[in-house]
CSV table of C-alpha atoms in Angstrom, one decimal:
chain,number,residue,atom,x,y,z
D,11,UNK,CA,-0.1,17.5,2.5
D,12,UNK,CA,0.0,17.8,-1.4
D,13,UNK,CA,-2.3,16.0,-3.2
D,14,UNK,CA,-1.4,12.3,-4.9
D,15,UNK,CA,-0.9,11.7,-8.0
D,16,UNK,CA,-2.0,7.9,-9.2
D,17,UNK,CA,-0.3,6.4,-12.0
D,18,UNK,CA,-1.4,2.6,-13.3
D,19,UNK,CA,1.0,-0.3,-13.1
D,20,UNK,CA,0.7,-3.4,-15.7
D,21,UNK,CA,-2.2,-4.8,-14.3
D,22,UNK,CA,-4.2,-1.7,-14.2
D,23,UNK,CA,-4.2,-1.2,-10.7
D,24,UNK,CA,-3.8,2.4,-9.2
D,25,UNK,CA,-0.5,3.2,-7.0
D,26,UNK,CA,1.2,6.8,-6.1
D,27,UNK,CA,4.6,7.6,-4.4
D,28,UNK,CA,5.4,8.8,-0.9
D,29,UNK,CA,8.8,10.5,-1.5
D,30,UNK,CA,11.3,8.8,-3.8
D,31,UNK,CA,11.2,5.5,-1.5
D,32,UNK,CA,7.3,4.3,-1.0
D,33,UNK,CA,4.8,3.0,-3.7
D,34,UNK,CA,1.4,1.9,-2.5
D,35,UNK,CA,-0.7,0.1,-4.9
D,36,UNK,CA,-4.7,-0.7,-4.6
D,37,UNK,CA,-4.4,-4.1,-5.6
D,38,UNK,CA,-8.4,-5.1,-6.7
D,39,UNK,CA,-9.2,-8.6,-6.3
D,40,UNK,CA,-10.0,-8.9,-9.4
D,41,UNK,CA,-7.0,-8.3,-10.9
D,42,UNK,CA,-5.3,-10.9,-8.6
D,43,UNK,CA,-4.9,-15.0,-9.7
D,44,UNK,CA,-7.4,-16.6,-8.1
D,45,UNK,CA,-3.5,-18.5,-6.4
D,46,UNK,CA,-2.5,-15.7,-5.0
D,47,UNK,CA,-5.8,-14.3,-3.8
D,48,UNK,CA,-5.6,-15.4,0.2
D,49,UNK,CA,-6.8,-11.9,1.8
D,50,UNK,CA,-10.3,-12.6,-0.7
D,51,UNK,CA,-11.1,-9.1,-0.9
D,52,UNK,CA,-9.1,-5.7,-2.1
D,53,UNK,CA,-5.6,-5.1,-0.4
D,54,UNK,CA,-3.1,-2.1,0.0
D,55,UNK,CA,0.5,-2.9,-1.2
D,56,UNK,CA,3.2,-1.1,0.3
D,57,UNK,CA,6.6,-1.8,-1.4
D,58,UNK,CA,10.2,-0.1,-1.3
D,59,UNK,CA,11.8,1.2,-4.5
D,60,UNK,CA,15.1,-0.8,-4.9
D,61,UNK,CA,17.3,2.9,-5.4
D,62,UNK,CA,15.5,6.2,-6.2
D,63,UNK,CA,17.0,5.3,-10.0
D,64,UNK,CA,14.9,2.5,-10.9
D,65,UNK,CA,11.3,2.0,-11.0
D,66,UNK,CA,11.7,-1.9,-9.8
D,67,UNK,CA,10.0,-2.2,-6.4
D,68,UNK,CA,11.1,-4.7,-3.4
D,69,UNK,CA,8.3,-7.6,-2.0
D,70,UNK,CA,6.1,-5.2,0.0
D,71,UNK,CA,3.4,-5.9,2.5
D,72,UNK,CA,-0.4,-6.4,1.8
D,73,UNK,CA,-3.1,-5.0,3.9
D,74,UNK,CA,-6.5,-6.5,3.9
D,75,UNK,CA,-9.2,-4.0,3.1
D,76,UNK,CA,-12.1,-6.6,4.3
D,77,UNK,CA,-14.6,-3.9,6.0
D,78,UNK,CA,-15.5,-0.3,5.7
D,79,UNK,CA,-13.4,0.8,9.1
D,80,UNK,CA,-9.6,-1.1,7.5
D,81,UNK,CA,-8.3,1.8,6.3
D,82,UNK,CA,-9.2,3.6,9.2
D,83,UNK,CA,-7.9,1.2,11.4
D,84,UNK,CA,-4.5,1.2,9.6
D,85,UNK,CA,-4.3,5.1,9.5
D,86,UNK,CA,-5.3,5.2,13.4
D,87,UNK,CA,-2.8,2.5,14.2
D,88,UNK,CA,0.1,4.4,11.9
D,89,UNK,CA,-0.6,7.5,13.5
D,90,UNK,CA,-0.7,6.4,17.3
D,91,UNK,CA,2.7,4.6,16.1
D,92,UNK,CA,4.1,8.0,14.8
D,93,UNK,CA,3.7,9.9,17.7
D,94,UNK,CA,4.9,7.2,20.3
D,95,UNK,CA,1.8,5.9,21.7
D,96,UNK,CA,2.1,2.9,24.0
D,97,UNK,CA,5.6,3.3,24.3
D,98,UNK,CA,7.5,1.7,27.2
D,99,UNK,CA,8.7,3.2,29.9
């Protein structure tokens, strides 16, 4: 796994690329309007580059980071999904 590489959008919040497809941002609270603020707390935003040409991103999903185990809960939860876990049979 190589090591990422953060870059800073407008706002000043951090992001790095997966590929030439995936951007995920740390979106700060902070740095959200107070409008748009509904998780209340610090969120991951994963987004899809429109074409590997263009820096413009599609709407992405946000993840809540509200307690210390989120991200581990996401990662876990990514992983089991990876490798088929709880498939059907």
């Amino acid at each position: 796994m190589t090591k990422a590489k953060f870059d800073e959008d407008g706002k000043g919040n951090r992001f790095f690329k997966i590929g030439g497809w995936t951007r995920v941002t740390l979106v700060k609270a902070k740095n959200r309007d107070h409008a748009k603020n509904w998780a209340g707390c610090d969120v991951l935003r994963i987004q899809s580059y429109l074409n590997q040409e263009s820096e413009k991103v599609m709407m992405g999903a946000e993840y809540p980071l509200d307690s210390p185990e989120a991200l581990e809960d996401l990662i876990d939860a990514l992983q089991q999904l990876a490798r088929g876990a709880g498939e059907k049979k």
